Coordinates of C-alpha atoms in Angstrom, one line a residue:
Chain B
M439 CA -24.9 2.0 18.5
D440 CA -26.3 -0.4 20.6
G441 CA -22.6 -1.9 20.6
L442 CA -20.8 1.9 21.6
R443 CA -23.5 2.5 24.1
A444 CA -22.9 -0.7 25.7
I445 CA -19.2 0.0 26.0
E446 CA -20.0 3.2 27.2
A447 CA -17.6 4.5 24.5
R448 CA -16.5 7.9 25.5
V449 CA -16.1 10.1 22.1
S450 CA -17.9 13.4 23.2
G451 CA -16.0 16.8 21.6
A452 CA -13.3 13.8 20.0
R453 CA -11.5 13.7 16.5
V454 CA -11.8 10.1 16.0
L455 CA -10.4 7.9 13.2
L456 CA -12.1 4.8 12.3
K457 CA -9.5 2.3 10.7
P458 CA -11.2 -0.3 8.5
N459 CA -9.4 -3.1 6.5
F460 CA -9.5 -2.5 2.8
V461 CA -5.9 -4.4 2.2
E462 CA -7.1 -5.4 -1.4
Y463 CA -10.4 -5.4 -3.3
D464 CA -12.0 -8.7 -4.9
P465 CA -15.8 -8.4 -5.5
G466 CA -16.1 -12.4 -5.2
R467 CA -14.4 -12.5 -1.7
P468 CA -14.9 -10.8 1.9
I469 CA -11.6 -9.3 2.3
T470 CA -12.5 -5.9 3.2
T471 CA -14.6 -4.4 6.1
D472 CA -18.2 -3.9 5.2
P473 CA -18.6 -0.1 4.2
R474 CA -22.2 -0.3 5.5
L475 CA -20.7 -0.8 8.8
V476 CA -17.8 1.9 8.2
A477 CA -20.8 4.4 7.4
A478 CA -23.3 3.4 10.3
S479 CA -20.3 3.7 12.8
V480 CA -19.7 7.2 11.2
L481 CA -23.4 8.3 12.7
A482 CA -23.4 6.4 15.6
L483 CA -20.0 8.0 17.0
R484 CA -21.2 11.4 15.7
R485 CA -24.6 10.8 17.8
L486 CA -22.4 10.1 20.8
G487 CA -20.7 13.5 20.3
A488 CA -17.6 13.0 18.4
A489 CA -16.5 16.5 16.9
E490 CA -15.1 14.9 14.0
V491 CA -15.0 11.3 12.5
V492 CA -12.8 10.7 9.7
V493 CA -12.0 7.1 7.8
G494 CA -8.5 6.0 6.9
E495 CA -6.3 3.4 5.4
A496 CA -3.3 2.7 3.7
P497 CA -3.5 -0.8 2.4
G498 CA -0.9 -3.0 2.1
H499 CA -1.0 -4.6 -1.0
R500 CA -2.8 -2.4 -3.6
R501 CA -1.2 0.9 -3.8
D502 CA -4.0 2.4 -5.9
L503 CA -6.2 3.5 -2.8
Q504 CA -8.8 5.3 -5.1
D505 CA -10.0 2.3 -7.1
V506 CA -10.0 0.0 -4.1
V507 CA -12.4 2.6 -2.1
S508 CA -14.4 3.4 -5.0
R509 CA -15.0 -0.2 -6.6
S510 CA -15.7 -1.4 -2.8
G511 CA -18.5 0.9 -2.1
L512 CA -16.5 2.6 0.7
L513 CA -16.5 6.2 -0.9
E514 CA -20.0 6.0 -1.8
A515 CA -21.2 4.7 1.8
L516 CA -19.1 7.8 3.3
G517 CA -20.5 10.4 0.7
A518 CA -24.0 9.1 2.0
V519 CA -22.9 10.3 5.3
D520 CA -20.8 13.4 4.4
A521 CA -18.0 11.6 6.1
R522 CA -14.3 12.4 4.8
F523 CA -11.8 9.4 3.6
I524 CA -8.3 10.2 4.0
D525 CA -5.6 8.4 2.1
L526 CA -3.1 7.5 5.4
N527 CA -0.2 6.5 2.2
T528 CA -0.2 10.5 1.4
E529 CA -0.4 12.1 4.4
P530 CA 2.4 13.7 6.2
V531 CA 4.0 11.7 9.0
R532 CA 5.0 11.7 12.4
R533 CA 7.4 10.1 14.4
V534 CA 5.8 8.0 17.1
E535 CA 7.7 6.1 20.0
P536 CA 5.9 2.7 19.8
G537 CA 5.6 2.0 23.4
S538 CA 7.3 -1.5 23.1
W539 CA 10.6 -3.0 21.6
Y540 CA 9.9 -6.2 20.1
T541 CA 11.0 -5.4 17.0
R542 CA 14.3 -3.0 16.1
L543 CA 12.2 -0.7 14.0
G544 CA 12.5 2.0 17.1
E545 CA 10.3 4.8 16.3
L546 CA 7.6 4.3 13.7
W547 CA 6.1 6.8 11.2
L548 CA 2.4 7.4 11.8
P549 CA 0.3 9.7 9.4
A550 CA -0.8 12.7 11.1
S551 CA -4.3 11.4 11.1
V552 CA -3.3 8.4 13.0
A553 CA -1.0 10.4 15.4
D554 CA -3.0 13.2 16.1
A555 CA -6.4 11.4 16.6
D556 CA -8.0 11.5 20.1
V557 CA -9.7 8.0 19.2
V558 CA -8.6 5.6 16.8
V559 CA -11.2 2.8 16.1
S560 CA -9.7 -0.3 14.6
M561 CA -12.6 -1.9 12.3
P562 CA -11.3 -5.1 10.9
K563 CA -12.8 -8.0 9.3
L564 CA -13.1 -11.2 10.8
K565 CA -10.6 -13.7 9.1
T566 CA -8.2 -16.0 9.9
H567 CA -4.5 -15.1 8.7
H568 CA -1.9 -17.7 7.1
W569 CA 1.0 -16.2 8.7
A570 CA -0.5 -14.8 12.3
G571 CA -3.3 -17.1 12.9
V572 CA -6.2 -14.5 13.3
T573 CA -6.2 -11.0 11.7
L574 CA -8.2 -8.6 14.2
S575 CA -8.0 -5.1 15.8
L576 CA -4.2 -5.6 16.4
K577 CA -3.3 -6.7 13.4
N578 CA -5.6 -4.0 11.0
C579 CA -3.3 -1.6 12.6
F580 CA -0.5 -2.5 10.0
G581 CA -2.7 -0.5 7.6
C582 CA -2.0 2.4 9.7
L583 CA 1.6 2.6 8.4
P584 CA 2.0 4.3 4.7
G585 CA 3.5 2.2 2.2
R586 CA 5.5 4.8 0.8
I587 CA 7.6 4.2 3.4
Y588 CA 7.3 0.6 4.5
G589 CA 6.5 -0.5 1.1
W590 CA 3.7 -2.7 -0.7
P591 CA 3.4 -4.7 0.9
K592 CA 5.0 -3.8 4.5
N593 CA 7.7 -6.5 4.0
V594 CA 10.1 -5.1 6.8
L595 CA 7.5 -5.7 9.1
H596 CA 7.4 -9.4 8.0
W597 CA 11.0 -9.3 8.4
M598 CA 11.1 -7.9 11.7
G599 CA 8.9 -10.6 12.9
I600 CA 5.2 -10.2 12.2
E601 CA 3.9 -11.1 15.6
P602 CA 6.5 -8.9 17.4
S603 CA 5.6 -6.1 14.5
I604 CA 2.1 -6.5 15.6
L605 CA 2.6 -5.8 19.1
D606 CA 5.0 -2.7 18.1
V607 CA 2.6 -1.2 15.6
A608 CA -0.4 -1.7 17.6
A609 CA 1.4 -0.2 20.9
A610 CA 2.2 3.2 18.5
V611 CA -1.4 3.1 17.0
R612 CA -3.2 2.5 20.8
P613 CA -6.4 1.9 19.1
T614 CA -9.1 3.1 21.9
Y615 CA -12.0 1.0 20.7
A616 CA -12.3 -1.8 17.9
I617 CA -15.3 -2.9 16.1
V618 CA -15.2 -6.2 14.1
D619 CA -16.9 -6.9 11.3
G620 CA -18.2 -10.8 11.3
I621 CA -21.1 -9.9 9.0
V622 CA -19.4 -12.3 6.4
G623 CA -16.1 -13.5 7.9
M624 CA -13.3 -15.5 6.0
E625 CA -12.1 -18.8 7.1
G626 CA -8.9 -20.8 5.8
N627 CA -6.3 -18.9 3.9
G628 CA -7.0 -15.4 4.7
P629 CA -6.6 -12.5 5.0
I630 CA -7.1 -12.5 1.1
S631 CA -7.7 -16.2 -0.4
G632 CA -10.0 -17.4 2.1
S633 CA -13.8 -18.5 1.8
A634 CA -16.6 -16.8 3.2
V635 CA -18.2 -17.3 6.3
P636 CA -21.5 -15.5 6.8
A637 CA -21.4 -15.1 10.7
G638 CA -23.8 -12.5 11.2
V639 CA -21.5 -11.0 14.4
L640 CA -20.2 -7.7 15.4
V641 CA -17.7 -7.7 18.2
V642 CA -17.6 -3.9 19.9
G643 CA -15.0 -3.5 22.5
D644 CA -13.2 -1.0 24.7
D645 CA -10.4 -2.9 24.8
P646 CA -8.9 -4.2 21.5
V647 CA -6.8 -6.9 22.9
A648 CA -9.8 -8.2 24.9
T649 CA -12.0 -7.5 21.6
D650 CA -9.5 -9.8 19.8
V651 CA -9.6 -12.5 22.0
V652 CA -13.6 -12.6 22.2
A653 CA -13.5 -12.5 18.3
A654 CA -10.6 -15.2 18.0
G655 CA -13.1 -17.3 20.0
L656 CA -16.1 -16.8 17.9
M657 CA -14.1 -18.3 14.8
G658 CA -13.2 -21.5 17.0
V659 CA -9.6 -20.0 17.9
D660 CA -8.6 -20.3 21.4
A661 CA -6.5 -16.7 22.1
R662 CA -4.4 -18.6 24.6
D663 CA -2.8 -20.6 21.0
V664 CA -2.1 -17.1 19.6
A665 CA 1.1 -15.9 20.8
Y666 CA 1.0 -12.3 20.0
L667 CA -2.6 -11.6 21.9
V668 CA -1.2 -13.5 25.1
E669 CA 1.7 -11.2 24.9
A670 CA -0.3 -8.2 24.4
G671 CA -2.1 -9.3 27.3
R672 CA 1.0 -8.4 29.5
F673 CA 0.7 -4.8 28.4
L674 CA -1.9 -3.4 25.9
G675 CA -5.2 -4.9 27.2
Q676 CA -6.9 -7.8 29.1
A677 CA -6.0 -11.3 27.3
D678 CA -7.9 -13.7 29.9
P679 CA -11.1 -14.5 28.3
E680 CA -12.4 -15.7 32.4
R681 CA -11.4 -11.5 32.8
I682 CA -13.2 -9.8 30.1
E683 CA -16.5 -8.7 30.7
Q684 CA -19.3 -9.7 28.3
R685 CA -22.3 -7.3 27.4
G686 CA -25.0 -8.4 25.1
E687 CA -24.7 -11.7 23.1
E688 CA -22.9 -15.0 24.7
P689 CA -20.1 -15.2 22.8
A690 CA -20.0 -19.0 23.2
R691 CA -23.5 -19.6 21.6
L692 CA -22.3 -17.7 18.1
A693 CA -18.8 -19.4 17.9
R694 CA -18.3 -21.7 14.8
A695 CA -15.1 -23.1 14.0
F696 CA -13.6 -21.3 11.0
A697 CA -11.4 -23.4 8.8
P698 CA -7.8 -22.7 10.1
A699 CA -5.1 -20.8 8.0
P700 CA -3.3 -23.8 6.1
T701 CA 0.2 -23.1 8.0
A702 CA -0.9 -20.4 10.6
S703 CA 2.0 -21.7 13.0
T704 CA 4.6 -21.1 10.2
A705 CA 5.1 -17.4 10.8
G706 CA 6.9 -16.5 8.0
R707 CA 8.9 -13.5 6.7
T708 CA 7.5 -13.0 3.1
G709 CA 4.1 -12.0 1.5
Chain V
M704 CA 12.9 27.7 -11.3
S705 CA 10.4 30.6 -10.5
G706 CA 6.7 30.3 -10.0
A707 CA 6.4 31.8 -13.6
D708 CA 8.6 29.0 -14.7
V709 CA 6.2 26.8 -13.7
L710 CA 3.0 28.1 -14.8
L711 CA 4.7 28.3 -18.0
A712 CA 5.1 24.4 -17.9
A713 CA 1.8 23.7 -19.1
P714 CA 2.2 25.2 -22.8
R715 CA 5.1 23.2 -23.0
T716 CA 3.5 19.7 -22.0
G717 CA 2.0 19.0 -24.8
I718 CA -0.8 16.9 -23.0
V719 CA -3.5 16.3 -25.1
A720 CA -6.1 18.6 -24.4
G721 CA -9.3 17.9 -22.4
M722 CA -10.8 19.0 -18.5
G723 CA -8.9 16.1 -17.0
P724 CA -5.5 16.7 -18.3
E725 CA -5.8 20.6 -17.6
L726 CA -6.9 19.6 -14.4
V727 CA -4.3 17.5 -13.4
L728 CA -1.6 19.7 -14.4
E729 CA -3.0 22.6 -12.3
R730 CA -3.3 20.0 -9.7
L731 CA 0.3 19.4 -9.9
R732 CA 1.6 23.2 -10.2
G733 CA -0.4 23.6 -6.9
A734 CA 1.3 21.0 -5.4
R735 CA 4.8 22.7 -5.7
N736 CA 6.6 23.7 -2.7
A737 CA 8.4 26.4 -2.2
D738 CA 11.6 24.3 -2.1
G739 CA 11.0 23.3 -5.6
G740 CA 9.6 19.8 -4.6
Y741 CA 6.7 17.9 -4.2
G742 CA 5.2 15.8 -1.6
P743 CA 2.9 12.7 -1.8
S744 CA 0.0 15.1 -1.4
P745 CA -0.7 18.6 -1.9
G746 CA 1.1 20.7 1.3
A747 CA 3.1 17.6 2.2
P748 CA 6.9 18.2 2.8
S749 CA 8.8 17.2 -0.6
E750 CA 9.7 13.7 -0.7
P751 CA 11.7 11.8 -3.6
E752 CA 9.3 9.6 -5.2
P753 CA 6.7 12.4 -6.2
T754 CA 9.4 14.6 -7.1
A755 CA 11.2 12.5 -9.4
L756 CA 7.9 11.7 -11.0
V757 CA 6.5 15.4 -11.5
A758 CA 10.1 16.1 -12.7
I759 CA 9.6 13.1 -15.7
A760 CA 6.0 14.6 -16.5
L761 CA 6.4 18.3 -16.8
A762 CA 10.1 18.5 -17.2
D763 CA 10.4 20.5 -14.1
K764 CA 14.3 21.5 -13.4
G765 CA 13.4 22.6 -10.5
A766 CA 12.4 19.7 -9.2
A767 CA 15.3 17.9 -10.8
R768 CA 17.5 20.3 -8.7
W769 CA 15.7 19.5 -5.7
L770 CA 16.4 15.8 -6.1
T771 CA 20.0 16.6 -6.5
A772 CA 20.1 18.5 -3.2
H773 CA 18.7 15.7 -1.3
Q774 CA 20.7 12.8 -2.7
R775 CA 22.4 10.9 0.2
A776 CA 26.0 10.2 0.3
D777 CA 25.5 6.6 -1.2
G778 CA 23.6 7.7 -4.1
S779 CA 20.2 6.6 -3.1
F780 CA 17.0 8.4 -2.4
G781 CA 14.9 7.9 0.5
V782 CA 11.5 8.9 2.0
V783 CA 12.5 9.4 5.2
D784 CA 15.7 9.0 7.3
G785 CA 14.9 6.7 10.1
P786 CA 15.3 3.1 11.2
V787 CA 13.4 1.7 8.0
R788 CA 15.2 2.9 5.1
D789 CA 13.2 3.2 2.0
E790 CA 15.2 3.9 -1.1
A791 CA 13.0 2.4 -3.8
A792 CA 12.7 6.3 -5.5
T793 CA 16.6 6.0 -6.6
G794 CA 15.6 4.4 -10.1
L795 CA 13.0 7.2 -10.7
A796 CA 15.4 9.9 -9.6
A797 CA 17.9 8.4 -12.0
V798 CA 15.5 9.0 -14.7
A799 CA 14.7 12.2 -13.7
M800 CA 17.8 13.8 -13.1
P801 CA 20.0 15.4 -15.9
A802 CA 23.2 13.3 -16.8
G803 CA 26.0 14.0 -14.6
P804 CA 27.7 12.8 -11.5
A805 CA 24.7 12.6 -9.2
R806 CA 22.8 10.6 -12.0
E807 CA 25.7 8.2 -11.9
R808 CA 25.8 8.0 -8.1
A809 CA 22.4 7.0 -7.9
L810 CA 23.1 4.2 -10.9
D811 CA 25.8 3.2 -8.7
R812 CA 23.4 2.6 -6.1
L813 CA 21.3 0.7 -8.1
E814 CA 24.1 -1.5 -9.6
V815 CA 25.1 -2.6 -5.6
V816 CA 21.2 -2.7 -3.6
R817 CA 19.9 -6.5 -3.7
G818 CA 16.7 -7.5 -2.2
R819 CA 17.6 -9.9 0.9
R820 CA 17.9 -13.7 0.2
I821 CA 15.8 -16.3 1.8
G822 CA 16.6 -19.3 1.0
F823 CA 13.4 -21.7 -1.2
N824 CA 10.1 -21.5 1.2
P825 CA 7.7 -24.0 -0.7
A826 CA 5.0 -21.7 0.9
V827 CA 6.1 -18.9 -1.1
P828 CA 8.5 -20.4 -4.1
H829 CA 9.9 -18.0 -5.4
D830 CA 13.3 -18.7 -7.0
D831 CA 15.6 -17.0 -4.9
R832 CA 18.9 -16.7 -7.2
Y833 CA 16.9 -13.3 -8.4
R834 CA 17.1 -10.9 -5.9
G835 CA 16.1 -7.7 -7.6
W836 CA 15.5 -4.6 -5.6
P837 CA 13.8 -4.1 -2.1
W838 CA 11.2 -1.4 -1.4
T839 CA 13.2 -0.6 2.1
D840 CA 17.1 -1.5 2.6
G841 CA 17.3 -5.2 4.1
T842 CA 14.3 -6.7 3.0
F843 CA 12.8 -8.8 -0.1
G844 CA 12.9 -7.9 -3.7
W845 CA 9.6 -6.7 -5.0
V846 CA 7.9 -6.0 -8.5
E847 CA 7.7 -2.3 -8.8
P848 CA 11.5 -1.3 -7.1
T849 CA 12.7 -3.6 -9.5
A850 CA 10.8 -2.1 -12.5
R851 CA 11.8 1.1 -11.6
A852 CA 15.7 0.1 -11.4
L853 CA 15.3 -1.8 -14.8
L854 CA 13.8 1.6 -15.8
A855 CA 17.3 3.4 -15.3
L856 CA 19.5 0.6 -15.9
R857 CA 18.3 -0.2 -19.2
R858 CA 18.6 3.7 -20.4
F859 CA 22.0 4.3 -18.7
R860 CA 23.6 1.0 -18.0
P861 CA 22.8 -1.4 -20.9
R862 CA 25.3 -3.5 -20.1
S863 CA 24.6 -3.9 -16.3
P864 CA 24.5 -7.5 -15.4
R865 CA 21.5 -6.5 -12.9
I866 CA 19.5 -6.1 -15.9
A867 CA 19.2 -10.1 -16.9
E868 CA 18.5 -10.5 -13.0
G869 CA 15.4 -8.2 -13.0
V870 CA 14.0 -9.4 -15.8
A871 CA 14.6 -13.0 -14.4
L872 CA 12.8 -12.2 -11.1
L873 CA 10.0 -10.7 -13.2
R874 CA 9.6 -13.7 -15.0
D875 CA 9.7 -15.6 -12.0
R876 CA 7.0 -13.5 -10.0
R877 CA 4.5 -13.1 -12.6
S878 CA 1.0 -14.2 -11.8
V879 CA -0.2 -17.2 -13.7
G880 CA -1.4 -16.7 -16.7
G881 CA 0.4 -13.1 -16.9
G882 CA 0.7 -10.1 -15.2
W883 CA 2.1 -8.9 -11.9
N884 CA 0.9 -7.9 -8.5
Y885 CA 3.3 -6.5 -6.0
G886 CA 5.6 -10.1 -6.7
N887 CA 3.7 -13.0 -5.1
R888 CA 2.7 -15.7 -7.8
V889 CA 1.8 -18.2 -5.2
V890 CA 1.4 -18.3 -1.7
L891 CA 0.5 -21.6 0.4
G892 CA -0.6 -23.2 -3.3
V893 CA -3.0 -20.6 -4.0
E894 CA -2.3 -18.3 -7.2
L895 CA -2.5 -14.8 -6.6
P896 CA -4.0 -12.4 -9.2
P897 CA -2.1 -9.9 -11.0
F898 CA -3.3 -5.9 -10.4
A899 CA -3.4 -3.4 -13.3
H900 CA -0.8 -0.9 -11.5
T901 CA 2.0 -3.3 -10.7
T902 CA 1.7 -4.9 -14.5
A903 CA 2.0 -1.5 -16.3
V904 CA 5.0 -0.7 -13.9
A905 CA 6.7 -4.0 -14.9
L906 CA 5.9 -3.4 -18.4
L907 CA 7.3 -0.1 -18.6
G908 CA 10.7 -1.7 -16.7
L909 CA 10.7 -4.5 -19.1
R910 CA 9.9 -3.2 -22.2
G911 CA 12.3 -4.3 -25.1
L912 CA 14.1 -7.0 -23.0
D913 CA 11.9 -10.1 -23.2
P914 CA 8.9 -9.7 -25.9
P915 CA 7.2 -13.1 -24.9
L916 CA 7.0 -12.0 -21.2
E917 CA 6.1 -8.4 -22.5
A918 CA 3.2 -9.7 -24.7
E919 CA 2.1 -11.8 -21.8
G920 CA 1.9 -8.9 -19.9
L921 CA 0.2 -6.5 -22.0
R922 CA -2.5 -9.3 -22.6
A923 CA -3.2 -9.4 -19.1
L924 CA -3.1 -5.6 -18.6
A925 CA -5.8 -5.4 -21.3
R926 CA -8.2 -7.2 -19.4
L927 CA -7.0 -5.6 -15.5
W928 CA -7.1 -2.0 -16.3
R929 CA -10.8 -2.2 -17.3
E930 CA -11.4 -4.3 -14.4
E931 CA -9.5 -1.9 -12.0
D932 CA -10.8 1.2 -13.6
G933 CA -11.9 3.2 -10.5
G934 CA -8.4 4.8 -10.1
V935 CA -6.2 7.1 -11.5
L936 CA -2.8 5.3 -10.8
S937 CA -4.1 2.1 -12.3
V938 CA -5.5 3.7 -15.4
A939 CA -2.6 6.2 -16.1
T940 CA 0.1 3.5 -15.9
A941 CA -1.8 1.4 -17.8
L942 CA -2.4 4.0 -20.4
A943 CA 1.6 5.0 -20.1
A944 CA 2.4 1.1 -20.6
F945 CA 0.3 0.7 -23.9
R946 CA 1.6 3.9 -25.3
A947 CA 5.6 2.7 -24.6
S948 CA 4.5 -0.6 -25.8
G949 CA 2.6 0.5 -29.1
W950 CA -0.5 -1.3 -27.9
H951 CA -2.7 0.7 -29.9
D952 CA -6.1 -0.9 -29.2
E953 CA -6.4 0.0 -25.5
V954 CA -4.9 3.6 -26.0
A955 CA -7.9 5.8 -26.8
S956 CA -10.3 4.2 -24.4
A957 CA -7.4 4.2 -21.6
R958 CA -7.2 7.9 -22.4
A959 CA -11.0 8.6 -22.3
R960 CA -11.3 7.0 -19.1
L961 CA -8.2 8.4 -17.4
S962 CA -9.6 11.9 -18.1
A963 CA -12.7 11.0 -16.5
L964 CA -11.2 9.9 -13.8
L965 CA -9.1 12.9 -13.2
D966 CA -12.4 15.1 -13.9
R967 CA -13.9 13.8 -10.3
S968 CA -10.5 12.6 -8.4
E969 CA -11.4 12.3 -4.8
L970 CA -8.0 11.4 -3.1
Q971 CA -4.7 14.0 -3.3
D972 CA -2.4 11.9 -4.6
T973 CA 0.5 13.9 -6.3
V974 CA 2.2 10.5 -7.4
A975 CA -1.3 9.3 -9.5
D976 CA -1.5 13.0 -10.9
A977 CA 2.4 12.8 -12.2
W978 CA 1.5 9.1 -13.6
A979 CA -1.1 10.5 -15.3
A980 CA 0.3 13.7 -16.5
I981 CA 3.1 11.0 -17.8
A982 CA 0.6 8.9 -19.4
L983 CA -1.2 11.6 -21.2
G984 CA 1.9 13.6 -22.3
P985 CA 5.8 13.9 -23.6
G986 CA 6.9 12.9 -19.9
L987 CA 6.7 9.3 -21.2
E988 CA 9.3 9.8 -23.9
R989 CA 11.5 11.0 -20.9
L990 CA 10.5 8.1 -18.7
V991 CA 11.1 5.2 -21.3
G992 CA 13.8 7.1 -23.7

């Protein structure tokens, strides 16, 4: 709540979609956004006047979303705050212009709950990523695309180039706010096989690019070395650390060196 | 097929009695669109994958007619037209349609579709001689689309050379210790774990084609479905695989768990419900032959 107030989040009367990261579930690894944070965000956004807050996801690896969201505790957490969960894999879709043309994808198909939301809040886990370097609020938008069109995994996005796809998908989804779960992050071979880092941080921002730049810094990653963040700074938000206004904690004080992903520089087209 | 015909479908299914099975039939009946097809969730426009699965589950001739009417000129079935051309439903549709030119066109299409070749990549060490079938046109081959193609080709084109290639892909991509995830055995030196749902679908496609590989997969599935027992899709596909393979030790407990899940299913997923109906009833025979 303090974080959303600090960034002066404006959600009064809005239909809000929260998009956490539940790409897979493994009880032994911090892969998914903490369900308690998702539920708390629902309550906070309601207090700020949101007309409706729903939570949606279309995981990229596991097709059995019911198993993922029940065993991870997300459904129980949402039940406790009487919030609705939406399976973005099964919703009707709408054609959406991406707003950028880094890939040959052309129009994208977005679930109605994403396309029709007044406010989309991207809620990634703070993780390194073996193909993209880091996976944060922009990369988390991959989980807005339904697998029944893009597959499990959404391999077409990798063939189009993972970084160009991150830009086009994020430009289509246009998340308004970002809340990064760094309570326990992941270092090394993320987004699935890395190791837990109890970082104890949350990053809340009204500019997903700036939020990702700050969150990358918390992992010891210079955003100027993440090509898609640099490019996103040209049209999606602020990528220059010197021009990002910080409220609350000083990021440098909380930063720690996450072990990098094994071959983050070899952005591949598989997997 | 009229609405009344659909209401009569329940007594004909022969599904094992119980509240869960009754509920899934009721949900599937309620999900039928006016055009005869089924969407991925109730109220959503009809699409090939859920329509094919319900056609198999309920012997719904109206759904099979919807498929025939929505086949592309090249024989494939896509979720939507657009720049991303998904055609992973073609194998299921071939099984769901009656014998005839439409099914033959679908099988012809399966014979020519191939996953993209990428060359050997040590980060993801697949044997790229085996290209299999992709989710979307022009991309890499993966486990579930390959298994679906095997389901159709094994039954209706048993001499297709693509069958051996599909089996080889499944052998190459299986997780260490058995079972399958979406299709990556090792990434960057790390062994990736299998999933119940993809393991079960792979086993249905593989049935009778490679007994040692099947046996290994069934042993993995007997463990996996109990770990991933929170979702209808995982448990339903596992039950279908156990029944189809005669793996009787797991059938009763998987059936009981599936019935319990159907009683409290939180998500509206017609594909998962159709798999449940197939797993619990005679639709399994229509699926695997």
